[in-house]
Coordinates of C-alpha atoms and ligand atoms in Angstrom, one line a residue:
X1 CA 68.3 -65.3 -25.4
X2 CA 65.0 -67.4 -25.4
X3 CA 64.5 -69.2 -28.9
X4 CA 61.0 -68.5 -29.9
X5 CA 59.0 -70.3 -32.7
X6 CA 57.8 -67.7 -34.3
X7 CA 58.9 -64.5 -32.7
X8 CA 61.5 -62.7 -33.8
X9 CA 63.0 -60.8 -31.0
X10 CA 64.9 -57.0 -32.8
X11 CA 68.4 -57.0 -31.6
X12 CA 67.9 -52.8 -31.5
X13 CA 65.9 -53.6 -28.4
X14 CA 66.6 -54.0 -24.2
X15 CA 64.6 -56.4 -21.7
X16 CA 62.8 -54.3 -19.4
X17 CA 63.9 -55.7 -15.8
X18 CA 62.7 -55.8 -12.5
X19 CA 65.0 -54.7 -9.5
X20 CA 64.4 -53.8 -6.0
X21 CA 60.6 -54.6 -6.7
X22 CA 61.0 -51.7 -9.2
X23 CA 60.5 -51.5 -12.9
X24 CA 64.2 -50.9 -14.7
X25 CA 63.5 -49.0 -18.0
X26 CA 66.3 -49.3 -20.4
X27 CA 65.9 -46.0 -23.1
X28 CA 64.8 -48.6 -25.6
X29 CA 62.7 -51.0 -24.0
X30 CA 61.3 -54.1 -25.9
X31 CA 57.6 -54.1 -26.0
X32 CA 55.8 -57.1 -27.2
X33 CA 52.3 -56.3 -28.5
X34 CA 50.0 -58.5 -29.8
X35 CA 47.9 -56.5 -32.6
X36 CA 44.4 -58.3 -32.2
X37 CA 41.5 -59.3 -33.8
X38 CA 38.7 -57.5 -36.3
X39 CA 39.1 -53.5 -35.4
X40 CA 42.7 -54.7 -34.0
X41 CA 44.4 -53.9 -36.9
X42 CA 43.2 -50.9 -37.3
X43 CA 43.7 -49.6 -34.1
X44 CA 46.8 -50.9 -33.5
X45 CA 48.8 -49.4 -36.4
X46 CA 47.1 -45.9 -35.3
X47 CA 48.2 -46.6 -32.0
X48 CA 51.7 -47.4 -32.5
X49 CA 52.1 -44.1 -34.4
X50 CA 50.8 -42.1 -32.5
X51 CA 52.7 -43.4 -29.3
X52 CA 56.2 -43.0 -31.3
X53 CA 55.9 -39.8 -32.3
X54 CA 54.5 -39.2 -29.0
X55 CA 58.0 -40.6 -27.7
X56 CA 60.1 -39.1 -30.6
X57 CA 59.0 -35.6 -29.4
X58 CA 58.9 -35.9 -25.7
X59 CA 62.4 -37.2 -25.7
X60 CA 64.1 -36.0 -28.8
X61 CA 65.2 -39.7 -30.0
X62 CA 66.9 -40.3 -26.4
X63 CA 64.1 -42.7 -26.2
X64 CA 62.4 -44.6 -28.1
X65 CA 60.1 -47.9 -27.7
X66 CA 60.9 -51.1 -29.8
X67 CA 58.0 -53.4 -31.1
X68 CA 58.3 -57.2 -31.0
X69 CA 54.9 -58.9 -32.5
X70 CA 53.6 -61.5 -30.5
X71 CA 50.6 -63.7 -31.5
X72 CA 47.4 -64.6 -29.8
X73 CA 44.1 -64.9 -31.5
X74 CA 43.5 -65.4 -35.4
X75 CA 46.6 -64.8 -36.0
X76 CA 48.4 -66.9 -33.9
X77 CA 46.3 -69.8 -35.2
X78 CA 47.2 -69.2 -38.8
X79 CA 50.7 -69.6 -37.4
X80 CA 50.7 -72.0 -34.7
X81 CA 47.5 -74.2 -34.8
X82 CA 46.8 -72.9 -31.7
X83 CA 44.9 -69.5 -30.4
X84 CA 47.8 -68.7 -27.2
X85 CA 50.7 -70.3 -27.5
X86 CA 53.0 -71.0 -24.6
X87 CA 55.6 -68.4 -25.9
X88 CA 53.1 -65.8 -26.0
X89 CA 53.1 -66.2 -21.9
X90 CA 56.8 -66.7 -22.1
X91 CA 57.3 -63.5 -23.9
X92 CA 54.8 -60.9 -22.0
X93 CA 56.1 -62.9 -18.7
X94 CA 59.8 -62.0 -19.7
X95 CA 59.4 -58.5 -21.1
X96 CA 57.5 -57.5 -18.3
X97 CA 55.5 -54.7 -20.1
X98 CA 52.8 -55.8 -23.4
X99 CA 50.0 -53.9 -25.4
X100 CA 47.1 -55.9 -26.9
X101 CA 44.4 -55.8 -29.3
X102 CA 41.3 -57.2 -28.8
X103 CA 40.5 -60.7 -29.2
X104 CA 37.9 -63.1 -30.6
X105 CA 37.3 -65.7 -28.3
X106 CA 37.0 -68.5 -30.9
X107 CA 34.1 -70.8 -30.5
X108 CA 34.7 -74.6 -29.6
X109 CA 38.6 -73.8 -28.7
X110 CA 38.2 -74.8 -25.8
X111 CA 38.6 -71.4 -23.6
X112 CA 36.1 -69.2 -21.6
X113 CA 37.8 -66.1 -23.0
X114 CA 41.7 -65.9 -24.5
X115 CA 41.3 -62.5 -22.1
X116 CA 40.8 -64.6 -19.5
X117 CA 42.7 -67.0 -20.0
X118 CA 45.6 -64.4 -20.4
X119 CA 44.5 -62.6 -17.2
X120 CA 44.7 -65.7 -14.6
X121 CA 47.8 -67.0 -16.6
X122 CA 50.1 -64.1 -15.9
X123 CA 48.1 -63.5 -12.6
X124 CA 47.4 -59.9 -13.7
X125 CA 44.8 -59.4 -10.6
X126 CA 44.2 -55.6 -11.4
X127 CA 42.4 -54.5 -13.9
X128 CA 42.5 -50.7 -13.9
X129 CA 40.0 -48.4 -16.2
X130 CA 40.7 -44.7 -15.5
X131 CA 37.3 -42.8 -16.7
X132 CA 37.5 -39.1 -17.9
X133 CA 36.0 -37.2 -20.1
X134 CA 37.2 -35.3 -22.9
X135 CA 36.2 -31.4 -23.6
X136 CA 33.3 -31.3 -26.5
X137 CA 32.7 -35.7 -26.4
X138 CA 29.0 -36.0 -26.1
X139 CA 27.6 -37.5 -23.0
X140 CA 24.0 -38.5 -21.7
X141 CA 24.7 -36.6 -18.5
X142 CA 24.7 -32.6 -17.6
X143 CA 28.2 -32.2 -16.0
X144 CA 30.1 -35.2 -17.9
X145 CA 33.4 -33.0 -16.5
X146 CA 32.8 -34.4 -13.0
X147 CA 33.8 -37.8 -13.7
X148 CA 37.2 -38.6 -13.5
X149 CA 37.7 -42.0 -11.7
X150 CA 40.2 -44.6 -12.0
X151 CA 38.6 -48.3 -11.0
X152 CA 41.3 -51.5 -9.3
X153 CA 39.1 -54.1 -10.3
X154 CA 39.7 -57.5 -8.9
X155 CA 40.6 -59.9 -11.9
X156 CA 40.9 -63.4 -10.5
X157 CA 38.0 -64.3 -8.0
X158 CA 34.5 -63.6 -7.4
X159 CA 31.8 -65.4 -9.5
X160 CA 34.7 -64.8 -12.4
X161 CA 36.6 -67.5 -11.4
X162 CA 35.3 -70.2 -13.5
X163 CA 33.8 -72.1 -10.6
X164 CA 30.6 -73.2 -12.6
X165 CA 28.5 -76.1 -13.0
X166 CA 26.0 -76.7 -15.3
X167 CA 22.5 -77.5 -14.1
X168 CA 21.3 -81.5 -14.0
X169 CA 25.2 -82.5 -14.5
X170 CA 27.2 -84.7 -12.2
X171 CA 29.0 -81.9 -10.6
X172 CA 26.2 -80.0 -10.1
X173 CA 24.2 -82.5 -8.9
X174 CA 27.0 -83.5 -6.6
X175 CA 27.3 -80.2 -4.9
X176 CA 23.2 -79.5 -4.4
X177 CA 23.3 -83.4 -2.3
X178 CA 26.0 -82.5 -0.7
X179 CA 25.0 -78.9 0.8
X180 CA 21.3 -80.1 1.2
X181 CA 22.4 -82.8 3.4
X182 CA 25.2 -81.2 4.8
X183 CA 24.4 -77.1 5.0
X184 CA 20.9 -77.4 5.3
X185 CA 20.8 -75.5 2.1
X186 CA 17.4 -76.1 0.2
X187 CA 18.5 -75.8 -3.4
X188 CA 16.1 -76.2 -6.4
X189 CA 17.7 -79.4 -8.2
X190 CA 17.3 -78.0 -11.3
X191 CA 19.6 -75.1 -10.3
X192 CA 23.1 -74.4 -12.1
X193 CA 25.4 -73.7 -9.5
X194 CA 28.4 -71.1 -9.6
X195 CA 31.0 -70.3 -6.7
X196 CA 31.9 -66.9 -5.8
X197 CA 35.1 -67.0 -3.5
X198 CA 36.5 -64.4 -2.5
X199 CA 40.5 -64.2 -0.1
X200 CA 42.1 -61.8 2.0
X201 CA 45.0 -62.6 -0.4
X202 CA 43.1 -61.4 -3.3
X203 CA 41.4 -58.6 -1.8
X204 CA 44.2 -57.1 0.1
X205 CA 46.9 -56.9 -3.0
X206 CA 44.3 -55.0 -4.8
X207 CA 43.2 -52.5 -2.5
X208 CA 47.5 -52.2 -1.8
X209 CA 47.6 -51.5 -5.4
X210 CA 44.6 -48.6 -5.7
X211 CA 45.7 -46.9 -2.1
X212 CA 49.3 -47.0 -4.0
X213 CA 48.4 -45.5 -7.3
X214 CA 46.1 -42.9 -4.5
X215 CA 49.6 -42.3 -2.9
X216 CA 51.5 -41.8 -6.3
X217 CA 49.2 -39.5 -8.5
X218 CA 47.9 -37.3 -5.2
X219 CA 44.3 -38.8 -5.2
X220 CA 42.6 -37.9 -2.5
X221 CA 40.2 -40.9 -1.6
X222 CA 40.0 -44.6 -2.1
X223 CA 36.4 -46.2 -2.3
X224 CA 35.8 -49.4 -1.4
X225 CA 32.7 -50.3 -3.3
X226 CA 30.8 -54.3 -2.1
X227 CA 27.6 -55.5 -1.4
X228 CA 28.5 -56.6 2.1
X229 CA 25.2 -56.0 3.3
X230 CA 23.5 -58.9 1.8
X231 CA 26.8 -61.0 0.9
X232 CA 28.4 -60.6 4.0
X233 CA 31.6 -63.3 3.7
X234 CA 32.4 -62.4 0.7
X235 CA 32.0 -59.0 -0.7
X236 CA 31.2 -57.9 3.4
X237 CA 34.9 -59.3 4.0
X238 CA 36.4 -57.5 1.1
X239 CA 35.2 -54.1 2.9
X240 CA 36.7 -55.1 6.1
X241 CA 40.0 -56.5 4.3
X242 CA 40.2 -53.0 2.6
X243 CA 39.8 -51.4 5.9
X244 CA 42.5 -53.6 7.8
X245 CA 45.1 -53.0 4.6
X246 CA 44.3 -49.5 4.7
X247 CA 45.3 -49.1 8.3
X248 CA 47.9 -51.6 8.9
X249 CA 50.1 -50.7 5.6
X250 CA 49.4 -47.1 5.2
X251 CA 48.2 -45.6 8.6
X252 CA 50.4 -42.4 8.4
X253 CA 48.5 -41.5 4.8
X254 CA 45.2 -42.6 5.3
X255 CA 42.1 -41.7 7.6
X256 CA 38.9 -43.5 7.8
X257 CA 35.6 -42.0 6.9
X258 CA 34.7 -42.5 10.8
X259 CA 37.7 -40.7 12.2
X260 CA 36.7 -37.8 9.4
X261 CA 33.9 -37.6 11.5
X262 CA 34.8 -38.9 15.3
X263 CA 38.5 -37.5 14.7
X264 CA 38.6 -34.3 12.9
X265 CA 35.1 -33.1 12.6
X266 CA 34.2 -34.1 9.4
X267 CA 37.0 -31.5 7.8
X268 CA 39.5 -33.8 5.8
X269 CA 42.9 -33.1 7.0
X270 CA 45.9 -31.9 4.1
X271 CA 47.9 -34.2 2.5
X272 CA 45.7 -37.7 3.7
X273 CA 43.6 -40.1 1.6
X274 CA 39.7 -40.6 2.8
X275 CA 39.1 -44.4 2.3
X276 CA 35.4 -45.0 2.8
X277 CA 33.4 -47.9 1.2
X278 CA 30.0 -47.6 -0.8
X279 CA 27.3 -50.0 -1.4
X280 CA 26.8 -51.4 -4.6
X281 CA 23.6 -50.1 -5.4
X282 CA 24.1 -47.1 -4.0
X283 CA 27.3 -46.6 -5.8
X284 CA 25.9 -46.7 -9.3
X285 CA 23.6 -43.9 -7.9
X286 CA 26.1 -41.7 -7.1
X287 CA 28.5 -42.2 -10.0
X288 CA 25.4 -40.5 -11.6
X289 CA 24.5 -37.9 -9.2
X290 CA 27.9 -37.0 -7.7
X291 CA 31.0 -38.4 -9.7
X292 CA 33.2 -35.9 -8.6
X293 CA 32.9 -37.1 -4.8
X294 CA 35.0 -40.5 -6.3
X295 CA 38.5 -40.6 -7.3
X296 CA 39.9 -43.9 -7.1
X297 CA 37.3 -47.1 -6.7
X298 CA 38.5 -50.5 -5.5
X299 CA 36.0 -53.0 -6.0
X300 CA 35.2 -57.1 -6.2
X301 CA 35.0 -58.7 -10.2
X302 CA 31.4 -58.6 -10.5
X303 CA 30.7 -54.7 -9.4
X304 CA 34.1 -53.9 -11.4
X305 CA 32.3 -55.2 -14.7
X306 CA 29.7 -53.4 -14.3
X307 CA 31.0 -50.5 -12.4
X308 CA 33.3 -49.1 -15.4
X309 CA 31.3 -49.5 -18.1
X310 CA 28.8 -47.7 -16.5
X311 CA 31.3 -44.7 -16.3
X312 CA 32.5 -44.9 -19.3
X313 CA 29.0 -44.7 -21.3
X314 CA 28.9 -41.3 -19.2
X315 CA 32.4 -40.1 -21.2
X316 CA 32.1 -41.1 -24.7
X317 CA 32.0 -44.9 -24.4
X318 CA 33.3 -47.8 -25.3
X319 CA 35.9 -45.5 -28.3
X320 CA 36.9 -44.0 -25.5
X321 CA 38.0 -46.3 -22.5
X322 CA 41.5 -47.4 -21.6
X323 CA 42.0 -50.6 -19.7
X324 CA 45.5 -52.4 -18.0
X325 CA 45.8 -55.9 -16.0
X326 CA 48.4 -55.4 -13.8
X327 CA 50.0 -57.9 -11.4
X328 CA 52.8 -57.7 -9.0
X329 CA 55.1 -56.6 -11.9
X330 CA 53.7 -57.5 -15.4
X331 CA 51.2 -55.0 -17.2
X332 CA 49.3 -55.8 -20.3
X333 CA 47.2 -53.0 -21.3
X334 CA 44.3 -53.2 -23.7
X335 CA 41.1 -51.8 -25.1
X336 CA 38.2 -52.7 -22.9
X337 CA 36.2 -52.7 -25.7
X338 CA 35.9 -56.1 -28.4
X339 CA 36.7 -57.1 -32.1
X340 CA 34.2 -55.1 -33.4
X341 CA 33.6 -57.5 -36.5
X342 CA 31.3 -55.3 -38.5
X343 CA 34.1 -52.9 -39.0
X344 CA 37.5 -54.6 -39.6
X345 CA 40.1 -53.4 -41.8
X346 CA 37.4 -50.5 -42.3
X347 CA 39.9 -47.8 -41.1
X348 CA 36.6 -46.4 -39.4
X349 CA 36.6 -47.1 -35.0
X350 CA 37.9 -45.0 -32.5
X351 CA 41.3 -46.1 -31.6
X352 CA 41.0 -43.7 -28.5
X353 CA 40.7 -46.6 -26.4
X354 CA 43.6 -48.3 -27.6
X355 CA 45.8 -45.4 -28.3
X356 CA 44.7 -44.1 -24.0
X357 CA 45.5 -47.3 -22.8
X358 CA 49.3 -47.3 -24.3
X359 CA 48.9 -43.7 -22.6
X360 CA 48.6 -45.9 -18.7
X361 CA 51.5 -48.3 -20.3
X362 CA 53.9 -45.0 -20.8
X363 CA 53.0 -43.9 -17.7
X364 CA 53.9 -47.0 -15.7
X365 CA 57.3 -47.2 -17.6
X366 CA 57.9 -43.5 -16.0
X367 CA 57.3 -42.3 -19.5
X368 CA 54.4 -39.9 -18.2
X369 CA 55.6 -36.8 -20.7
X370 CA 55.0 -39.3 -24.1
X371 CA 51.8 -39.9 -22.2
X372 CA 51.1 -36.0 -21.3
X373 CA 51.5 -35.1 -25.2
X374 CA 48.7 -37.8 -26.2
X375 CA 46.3 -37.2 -23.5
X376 CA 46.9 -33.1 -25.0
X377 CA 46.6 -33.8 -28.4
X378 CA 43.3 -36.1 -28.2
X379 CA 41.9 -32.9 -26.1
X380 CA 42.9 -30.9 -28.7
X381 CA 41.7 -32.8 -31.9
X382 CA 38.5 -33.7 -30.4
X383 CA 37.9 -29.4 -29.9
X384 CA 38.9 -29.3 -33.4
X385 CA 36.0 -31.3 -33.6
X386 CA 37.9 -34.2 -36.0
X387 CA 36.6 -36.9 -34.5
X388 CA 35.7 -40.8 -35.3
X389 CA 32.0 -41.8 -36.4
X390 CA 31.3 -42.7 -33.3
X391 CA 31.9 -39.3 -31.6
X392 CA 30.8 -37.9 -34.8
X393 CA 27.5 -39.0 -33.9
X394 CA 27.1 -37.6 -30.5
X395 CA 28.5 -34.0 -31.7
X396 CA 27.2 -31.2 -33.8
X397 CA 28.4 -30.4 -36.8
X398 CA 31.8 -32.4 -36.5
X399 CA 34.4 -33.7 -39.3
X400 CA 34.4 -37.2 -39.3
X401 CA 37.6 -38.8 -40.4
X402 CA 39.4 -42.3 -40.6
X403 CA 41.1 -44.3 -38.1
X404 CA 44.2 -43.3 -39.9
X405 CA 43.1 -39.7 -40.1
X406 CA 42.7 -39.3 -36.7
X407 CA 46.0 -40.6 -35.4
X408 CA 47.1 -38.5 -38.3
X409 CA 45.2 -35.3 -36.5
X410 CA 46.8 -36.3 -33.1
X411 CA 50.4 -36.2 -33.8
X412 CA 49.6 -33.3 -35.6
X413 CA 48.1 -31.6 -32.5
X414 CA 50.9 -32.6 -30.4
Ligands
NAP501 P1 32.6 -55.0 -29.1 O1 33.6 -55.6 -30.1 O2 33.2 -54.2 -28.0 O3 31.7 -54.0 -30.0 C1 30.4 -53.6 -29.6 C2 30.1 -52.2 -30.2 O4 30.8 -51.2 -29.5 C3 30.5 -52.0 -31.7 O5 29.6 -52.6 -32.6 C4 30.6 -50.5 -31.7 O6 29.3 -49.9 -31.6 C5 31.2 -50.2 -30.3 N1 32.7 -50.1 -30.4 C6 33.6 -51.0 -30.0 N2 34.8 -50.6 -30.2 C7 34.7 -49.4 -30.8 C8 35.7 -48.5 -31.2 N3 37.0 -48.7 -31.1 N4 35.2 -47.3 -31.8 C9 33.9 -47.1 -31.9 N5 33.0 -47.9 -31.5 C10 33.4 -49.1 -30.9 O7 31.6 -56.1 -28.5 P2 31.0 -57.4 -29.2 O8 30.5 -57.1 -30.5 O9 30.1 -57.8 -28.1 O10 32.2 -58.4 -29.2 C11 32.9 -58.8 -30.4 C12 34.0 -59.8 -30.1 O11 35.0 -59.2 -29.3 C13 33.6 -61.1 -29.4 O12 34.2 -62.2 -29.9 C14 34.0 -60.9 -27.9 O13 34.3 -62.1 -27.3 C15 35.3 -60.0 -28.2 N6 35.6 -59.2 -27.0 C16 37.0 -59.1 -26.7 C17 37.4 -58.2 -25.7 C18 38.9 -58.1 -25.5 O14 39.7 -58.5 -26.3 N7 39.3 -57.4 -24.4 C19 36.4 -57.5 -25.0 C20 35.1 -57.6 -25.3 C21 34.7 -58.5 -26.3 P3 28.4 -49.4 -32.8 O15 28.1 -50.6 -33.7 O16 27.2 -48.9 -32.1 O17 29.1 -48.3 -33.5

């Protein structure tokens, strides 16, 4: 067993393995979690009870999961001198499976974002937000019911990458000279310059990932959402890339939206998955005009950003949206929201989004019934209308109750 510094590693627990390039789930798997920043606390114990009595009851003590703390953030620097140590890779890399907090991203430390920084170290190239809304949540649109999406957003490439230079330094200066003399580029030398690159590698294990998850939960389409008409190398050959996975990996469960139309006369045929692809623009259109056309969205880093948050203000918000980064094997799932530091150690946020997002990590253990009985019980508190300040403030004459309280609520509704 790996000698950690300053994680203790429960001897009641089993490693969570992969074999056959499948997950093996012992009835006790390890989880390490690291418990975040500001709100994090909060959250994080909520979550954690709510997700073993979720387990408790689903399984009748034939399984349950076992905890191992893992540091990143404040905490890890009150402990280490450092905000990510090595063993905090070592651990999530070895376990396989991790929930996490949100993080500050400490200023002067010398990272863009621990997130990040944790995302391109484990190579977690998916990050997955499912959006649904939840009977009774307030919404700013008519038929909030009609969205129910889940977004593959590419993690590691796109203007994401880090590629950056800052206007009038060296580098920057460097690379205008160089594609003004060389490109015939005319650009401003007082620009700031950024690279956007963006591989078949990249794109295809992606859309392979969202066509799979299509294939696994009976989805019926796959959108491939770019702005290949203006950018047409890169988000242009994200499309096509989609396409050609699409076809040569999953041709017997897939049609195109041209054969829907050239093949089968625009009447989808049973059992298949429609992959299409959507303009950028026009996408955030019709996520507002007709959400319920979309199922699964597979998209580049930029229009990912942007893409789920814009769904998620249409359910309830930031409270209310699970996240995962996902690689070949390893999952960490997290808020998508931050620290919130105005509230911490207030017992007052949401821990929806934390609490939903350890609903994905049950889920992807195989787990889905533990995961069934939280999704149930959130539905059922929030039409009980005991609900957080924040949905307390979209809804009419609701009770609004503690972080605690409401985890409280949830297992009780389960
Ligand atoms: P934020 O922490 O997401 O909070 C922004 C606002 O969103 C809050 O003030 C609150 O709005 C609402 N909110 C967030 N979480 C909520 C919850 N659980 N329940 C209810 N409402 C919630 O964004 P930020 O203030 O821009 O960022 C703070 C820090 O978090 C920064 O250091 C940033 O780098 C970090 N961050 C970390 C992650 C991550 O770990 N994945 C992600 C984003 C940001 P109201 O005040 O209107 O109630």
């Amino acid at each position: 067993m790996a000698k950690y510094k300053h994680i203790i590693v429960p001897k009641d627990g089993k490693q969570i393995t992969v074999r056959n390039k499948k997950l093996r789930v012992p009835n006790n798997p390890i989880i390490p979690v690291i418990e975040g920043d500001g709100i994090g606390r909060d959250i994080m114990k909520a979550t954690r009870r709510v997700v073993d009595a979720s387990v408790q009851k689903a399984y009748k003590g034939r399984k349950r999961i076992v905890w191992m703390d893992i540091y990143a953030g404040e905490r890890a620097h009150k402990l280490y001198r450092e905000w990510l140590p090595q063993e905090t890779f070592d651990a999530i890399k070895k376990y396989v499976v991790a929930l996490k907090g949100p993080l500050t991203t400490p200023i002067g430390g010398g990272f863009r974002s621990l997130n990040v920084t944790l995302r391109q170290v484990l190579n977690l190239y998916a990050c997955v937000r499912p959006v649904r809304w939840f009977k009774g949540v307030g919404s700013p649109v008519t038929h909030p019911e009609r969205m129910n999406v889940i977004i593959y957003r590419e993690n590691t490439e796109d203007v994401y990458a880090g590629i950056e230079w800052k206007k009038g330094g060296k580098e920057a200066r460097k690379v205008i000279n160089w594609l003004n003399k060389n490109m015939k580029t005319s650009i401003r030398a007082d620009s700031g310059i950024g690279i956007k690159p963006i591989s078949v590698t990249g794109t295809k294990r992606l859309v392979r990932k969202a066509i799979q998850h299509a294939i696994d939960k009976k989805r019926s389409s796959v959108t491939l959402v770019h702005k290949g008409n203006i950018m047409k190398y890169t988000e242009g050959a994200f499309r096509d890339w989609g396409y050609q996975v699409a076809i040569a990996e999953f041709r017997r469960k897939i049609i195109t939206e041209d054969e829907l139309w050239s093949k089968y006369k625009g009447k989808m045929p049973r059992g298949k998955i429609l992959i299409k692809d959507r303009i950028a623009d026009s996408m955030f259109q019709q996520v507002l005009t007709r959400p319920d056309e979309y199922e699964v969205i597979a998209t580049p880093n930029l229009n990912g950003d942007y893409l789920s948050d814009a769904c998620a203000a249409q359910v309830g918000g930031l409270g209310m949206a699970p996240g995962a980064n996902i690689g070949d094997y390893v999952g960490l799932f997290e808020a998508t929201h931050g620290t919130a530091p105005k509230y911490t150690d207030k017992d007052m946020v949401n821990p929806g989004s934390l609490i939903l997002s350890a609903v994905m990590m049950l889920d992807y253990l195989g787990w889905d019934k533990a995961g069934q009985l939280i999704e149930k019980a959130i539905e059922k508190t929030i039409a009980k209308k005991t609900v957080t300040y924040d949905l307390h403030r979209q809804m009419k004459s609701a009770k609004k109750v503690k972080t605690s309280e409401y985890a409280t609520q949830i297992i009780k509704n389960m």
